[in-house]
Coordinates of C-alpha atoms in Angstrom, one line a residue:
M12 CA 0.0 0.0 0.0
N13 CA 1.2 3.5 -0.8
K14 CA 2.6 5.2 2.3
N15 CA 0.6 8.4 1.8
L16 CA -2.6 6.4 1.2
F17 CA -2.0 4.5 4.5
L18 CA -1.5 7.6 6.5
T19 CA -4.7 9.2 5.0
L20 CA -6.8 6.1 5.8
T21 CA -5.4 6.0 9.4
A22 CA -6.3 9.7 9.9
L23 CA -9.8 9.1 8.6
F24 CA -10.2 6.1 11.0
F25 CA -9.3 8.2 14.1
I26 CA -11.6 11.1 13.0
T27 CA -14.5 8.8 12.4
T28 CA -13.9 7.0 15.8
S29 CA -13.8 10.4 17.6
I30 CA -17.1 11.6 16.0
T31 CA -18.8 8.3 16.9
S32 CA -17.6 8.5 20.5
C33 CA -18.9 12.1 20.8
K34 CA -22.3 11.1 19.4
K35 CA -22.6 8.3 22.0
T36 CA -21.4 10.4 24.9
T37 CA -23.5 13.5 24.4
P38 CA -27.0 12.0 24.7
T39 CA -26.0 10.1 27.8
T40 CA -24.9 13.2 29.6
E41 CA -28.1 15.1 28.6
N42 CA -30.2 12.2 29.8
K43 CA -28.5 12.3 33.2
D44 CA -29.2 16.0 33.4
E45 CA -32.8 15.6 32.4
T46 CA -33.2 12.8 35.0
A47 CA -31.7 15.0 37.7
Q48 CA -34.1 17.8 36.8
V49 CA -37.1 15.4 37.0
N50 CA -36.0 14.1 40.4
E51 CA -35.5 17.6 41.8
A52 CA -39.0 18.5 40.6
E53 CA -40.7 15.7 42.5
P54 CA -42.3 16.6 45.8
F55 CA -40.8 15.1 49.0
F56 CA -44.3 14.0 49.9
K57 CA -47.3 12.2 48.4
I58 CA -50.6 14.0 47.8
S59 CA -54.0 12.6 48.9
L60 CA -57.5 14.1 48.7
A61 CA -59.5 14.7 51.8
Q62 CA -63.2 13.9 51.2
W63 CA -64.2 17.1 53.1
S64 CA -63.0 19.0 50.0
L65 CA -66.1 17.6 48.2
N66 CA -68.6 18.0 51.1
K67 CA -70.7 20.5 49.4
A68 CA -71.2 18.3 46.4
I69 CA -72.1 15.4 48.7
R70 CA -74.2 17.2 51.3
N71 CA -75.7 20.3 49.7
K72 CA -75.8 19.9 45.9
K73 CA -76.3 16.1 46.1
T74 CA -74.2 15.8 42.9
L75 CA -71.8 13.3 44.3
D76 CA -72.6 10.0 46.0
P77 CA -70.0 9.5 48.8
M78 CA -69.9 5.9 47.8
D79 CA -68.2 7.1 44.6
F80 CA -65.5 9.0 46.3
A81 CA -62.7 6.7 45.1
K82 CA -63.9 7.1 41.5
K83 CA -64.1 10.9 41.8
A84 CA -60.7 11.1 43.4
K85 CA -59.1 9.1 40.6
E86 CA -60.8 11.3 38.0
L87 CA -59.2 14.3 39.7
G88 CA -55.8 12.7 39.5
F89 CA -55.3 11.4 43.0
D90 CA -54.0 8.0 44.2
G91 CA -54.7 8.4 47.9
I92 CA -57.9 9.2 49.7
E93 CA -59.0 10.3 53.2
Y94 CA -62.6 9.5 54.2
V95 CA -64.8 11.6 56.5
T96 CA -67.3 9.6 58.6
Q97 CA -70.0 12.2 58.9
L98 CA -70.4 12.1 55.1
Y99 CA -71.7 8.5 55.5
N100 CA -74.3 9.2 58.1
E101 CA -77.2 8.8 55.7
Q102 CA -75.8 5.5 54.2
L103 CA -75.4 4.0 57.7
K104 CA -79.1 4.5 58.3
T105 CA -79.9 1.9 55.7
M106 CA -76.7 -0.3 55.6
S107 CA -74.5 -2.0 58.0
M108 CA -70.9 -1.0 58.8
E109 CA -69.8 -4.3 57.2
A110 CA -71.6 -3.5 54.0
L111 CA -70.2 0.0 53.9
Q112 CA -66.7 -1.2 54.4
D113 CA -67.1 -3.9 51.7
S114 CA -68.3 -1.3 49.2
L115 CA -65.7 1.3 49.9
K116 CA -62.9 -1.3 49.7
A117 CA -64.2 -2.7 46.4
K118 CA -64.4 0.8 45.0
S119 CA -60.9 1.7 46.1
T120 CA -59.6 -1.5 44.5
T121 CA -61.5 -1.0 41.3
Y122 CA -60.1 2.6 40.8
G123 CA -56.6 1.8 42.1
V124 CA -56.5 4.3 45.0
Q125 CA -54.8 3.9 48.4
N126 CA -57.1 4.3 51.4
V127 CA -55.0 6.6 53.6
L128 CA -57.0 7.4 56.7
I129 CA -60.5 8.0 58.1
M130 CA -61.5 11.3 59.7
V131 CA -63.8 10.4 62.6
D132 CA -66.4 13.0 63.8
G133 CA -69.5 12.8 66.0
E134 CA -68.5 9.8 68.0
G135 CA -68.3 11.5 71.4
N136 CA -65.9 13.5 73.5
L137 CA -62.6 11.7 74.0
A138 CA -61.4 14.5 76.3
S139 CA -64.4 14.6 78.6
S140 CA -63.7 14.8 82.3
N141 CA -66.7 12.5 82.8
E142 CA -65.3 9.0 82.8
K143 CA -68.6 7.4 81.6
E144 CA -68.9 9.8 78.7
R145 CA -65.2 9.4 77.8
N146 CA -65.4 5.6 77.8
E147 CA -68.5 5.7 75.6
A148 CA -66.6 7.8 73.2
I149 CA -63.8 5.3 73.2
E150 CA -66.1 2.5 72.4
N151 CA -67.8 4.5 69.6
H152 CA -64.5 5.1 67.9
K153 CA -63.4 1.5 67.9
K154 CA -65.6 0.5 65.0
W155 CA -63.7 3.1 62.9
V156 CA -60.4 1.6 64.0
D157 CA -61.7 -1.7 62.7
A158 CA -62.9 -0.1 59.5
A159 CA -59.5 1.5 58.9
A160 CA -57.8 -1.8 59.4
F161 CA -60.2 -3.5 56.9
L162 CA -59.7 -0.8 54.3
G163 CA -55.9 -0.8 54.6
C164 CA -55.7 2.7 56.0
H165 CA -52.8 3.6 58.3
A166 CA -54.8 5.7 60.7
I167 CA -58.0 7.3 62.0
R168 CA -58.1 11.0 62.8
V169 CA -59.9 11.9 66.0
N170 CA -60.9 15.1 67.8
L171 CA -60.1 16.0 71.4
N172 CA -63.3 17.7 72.5
G173 CA -64.5 17.7 76.1
A174 CA -63.1 19.6 79.1
T175 CA -62.5 23.3 78.6
E176 CA -60.0 24.0 81.4
K177 CA -56.4 23.4 80.4
E178 CA -55.2 21.0 83.0
A179 CA -58.5 19.0 83.1
W180 CA -58.4 18.8 79.3
I181 CA -54.8 17.4 79.3
E182 CA -55.7 14.8 81.9
A183 CA -58.8 13.7 80.2
S184 CA -57.1 13.7 76.7
V185 CA -54.3 11.5 78.0
K186 CA -56.8 9.0 79.4
G187 CA -59.3 9.0 76.5
L188 CA -56.8 9.2 73.6
G189 CA -54.3 6.9 75.3
N190 CA -56.9 4.1 75.8
L191 CA -58.1 4.4 72.3
A192 CA -54.6 4.3 71.0
K193 CA -54.0 1.0 72.9
Y194 CA -56.9 -0.5 71.0
G195 CA -55.5 1.0 67.7
A196 CA -52.2 -0.6 68.4
S197 CA -53.9 -4.0 68.6
K198 CA -55.1 -3.5 65.1
N199 CA -51.9 -1.9 63.8
I200 CA -53.7 1.4 63.3
E201 CA -52.4 4.9 64.3
V202 CA -54.7 7.2 66.2
I203 CA -53.9 10.8 65.4
V204 CA -55.4 14.1 66.5
E205 CA -56.0 17.2 64.4
N206 CA -55.8 20.7 65.7
H207 CA -59.6 21.2 65.2
G208 CA -60.7 24.1 67.4
G209 CA -60.8 24.5 71.2
L210 CA -57.8 23.5 73.2
S211 CA -56.7 21.0 70.5
S212 CA -55.7 24.1 68.5
N213 CA -53.2 25.1 71.2
A214 CA -50.2 23.3 69.8
D215 CA -48.3 23.5 73.1
L216 CA -51.1 21.7 74.9
L217 CA -51.6 19.1 72.2
S218 CA -47.9 18.4 72.1
E219 CA -47.9 17.9 75.9
V220 CA -50.7 15.3 75.5
M221 CA -48.6 13.4 72.9
T222 CA -45.5 13.5 75.2
K223 CA -47.5 12.2 78.2
I224 CA -49.1 9.3 76.2
N225 CA -45.8 8.5 74.5
M226 CA -47.0 5.7 72.2
D227 CA -45.6 5.0 68.7
N228 CA -49.1 4.7 67.1
C229 CA -50.4 8.0 68.7
G230 CA -49.6 11.3 67.0
T231 CA -50.9 14.4 65.4
L232 CA -52.4 15.5 62.1
P233 CA -51.3 19.2 61.7
D234 CA -53.8 21.2 59.7
F235 CA -52.3 24.3 58.2
G236 CA -55.3 26.4 58.9
N237 CA -57.1 25.1 62.1
F238 CA -55.3 27.2 64.8
C239 CA -58.3 29.2 66.1
I240 CA -58.7 28.3 69.8
T241 CA -61.7 30.5 70.6
K242 CA -64.4 32.2 68.5
E243 CA -66.8 34.8 69.4
D244 CA -69.7 35.8 67.1
G245 CA -68.1 33.9 64.3
K246 CA -64.7 35.7 64.6
C247 CA -61.5 34.2 66.0
I248 CA -60.4 36.0 69.1
D249 CA -57.7 33.6 70.2
M250 CA -55.4 32.3 67.5
F251 CA -52.3 30.1 67.8
D252 CA -49.6 31.1 65.3
Y253 CA -50.0 29.0 62.1
Y254 CA -46.3 28.5 61.6
K255 CA -45.2 28.0 65.2
G256 CA -48.2 25.6 65.7
T257 CA -47.3 23.6 62.6
E258 CA -43.7 23.3 63.7
I259 CA -44.6 22.1 67.2
L260 CA -47.2 19.5 65.9
M261 CA -44.8 18.2 63.2
K262 CA -42.7 16.7 65.9
H263 CA -45.5 14.2 66.5
A264 CA -47.1 14.2 62.9
K265 CA -48.2 11.0 61.2
A266 CA -50.3 12.9 58.6
V267 CA -50.6 16.5 57.3
S268 CA -53.6 18.5 56.1
A269 CA -53.2 21.2 53.5
K270 CA -56.0 23.6 54.3
S271 CA -56.8 26.2 51.6
Y272 CA -59.4 29.0 51.2
D273 CA -58.5 31.2 48.3
F274 CA -55.8 32.0 45.8
D275 CA -54.3 35.1 44.2
A276 CA -53.4 35.7 40.5
N277 CA -50.1 33.8 41.0
G278 CA -51.8 30.8 42.5
N279 CA -50.6 31.5 46.0
E280 CA -52.9 30.9 49.0
T281 CA -54.1 34.3 50.3
T282 CA -54.1 33.3 54.0
L283 CA -51.3 30.9 54.3
D284 CA -47.6 31.0 53.2
Y285 CA -47.4 27.5 51.7
E286 CA -43.7 27.7 50.9
R287 CA -43.0 28.5 54.6
L288 CA -45.3 25.7 55.8
L289 CA -43.9 23.1 53.5
Q290 CA -40.4 24.0 54.5
I291 CA -41.4 23.3 58.1
V292 CA -42.9 20.0 57.1
K293 CA -39.8 19.1 55.1
D294 CA -37.4 20.1 57.9
A295 CA -39.3 17.7 60.2
G296 CA -38.3 14.8 58.0
Y297 CA -41.9 14.1 56.9
T298 CA -42.4 12.2 53.6
G299 CA -45.9 10.8 53.9
Y300 CA -49.2 12.0 52.5
I301 CA -50.3 15.6 52.6
G302 CA -54.1 15.7 52.2
I303 CA -55.8 18.5 50.3
E304 CA -58.7 20.1 52.2
Y305 CA -60.1 23.0 50.3
E306 CA -62.7 25.0 52.1
G307 CA -63.0 28.1 49.9
E308 CA -66.1 29.8 48.5
R309 CA -65.0 31.7 45.4
L310 CA -63.7 28.7 43.4
S311 CA -65.7 25.6 42.9
E312 CA -64.7 22.6 44.9
E313 CA -62.9 20.9 42.0
E314 CA -61.2 24.2 41.0
G315 CA -60.0 24.7 44.6
I316 CA -58.8 21.2 44.8
Q317 CA -56.7 21.6 41.7
A318 CA -55.4 25.0 42.7
T319 CA -54.2 23.5 46.0
K320 CA -52.6 20.6 44.3
N321 CA -50.7 22.9 41.9
L322 CA -49.6 25.1 44.8
L323 CA -48.3 22.1 46.8
I324 CA -46.2 21.0 43.8
N325 CA -45.0 24.4 42.8
A326 CA -44.1 25.5 46.4
S327 CA -42.2 22.3 47.0
K328 CA -39.9 23.1 44.1
K329 CA -38.7 26.3 45.9
L330 CA -37.7 24.7 49.1
K331 CA -34.2 24.4 50.4

């Protein structure tokens, strides 16, 4: 072979090899960058839908059958749902608890949603200073512990209503909630308390109750907006700070409720700083479900739900 021809062919081989190598390397690097961006954009938490967000459609407009909650949640883009017991009062007048549980479980299976928790209302005062009343409330709540276990939920959410004097409330709460939590433990169900008005919205007091009970399956469900302790003529006259309260309750949190009322032109909640609240939640190391609980008037329920979901996702991208 001619020497000049050999050198030319050799040079062409190395040029071709280099070009091919670059073509293989560049897409791989870009793909890694794209993957990193996707991971960074994913929230540190999962999002569920609290049934209360649709309470008007269920109770007032009668446009949604509560038995179809799983179906509706899936249509709205949710994979986790949180039931509210009072929205099934009418159904339980004509059907047994067993039938209700069977139906709800079948629907959640059909539509591929996770049953996250049950919010229990109207079953008595767990923080009553009256032992008989308190024990009756404990017994009333047990059927919902059983239902949560059957549905595959991790918890029931309860209220701590009853005594109105601080020390009496703490004492009664420890007894009532503590005994119910013992039953919950036997069913592998967490019993969690929401700041839901009255002394339960005093985060310091509720945290003290948790510390005194000191059980792994007993905790809190911090609600971003429910920190009004006392109302007078429909107006809050004693409010625990939203952000301080959330930070205190996150130490015991086993679920979180994203309350929302209205939004500005940029999609931000007009009452609550979601970025600040989510930073508190993240700093606490929480990675579970955050349930959307829209209670606004201006937007429709479905619009408010979507606005809250968008805000949760967008705000999470701005966190440290």
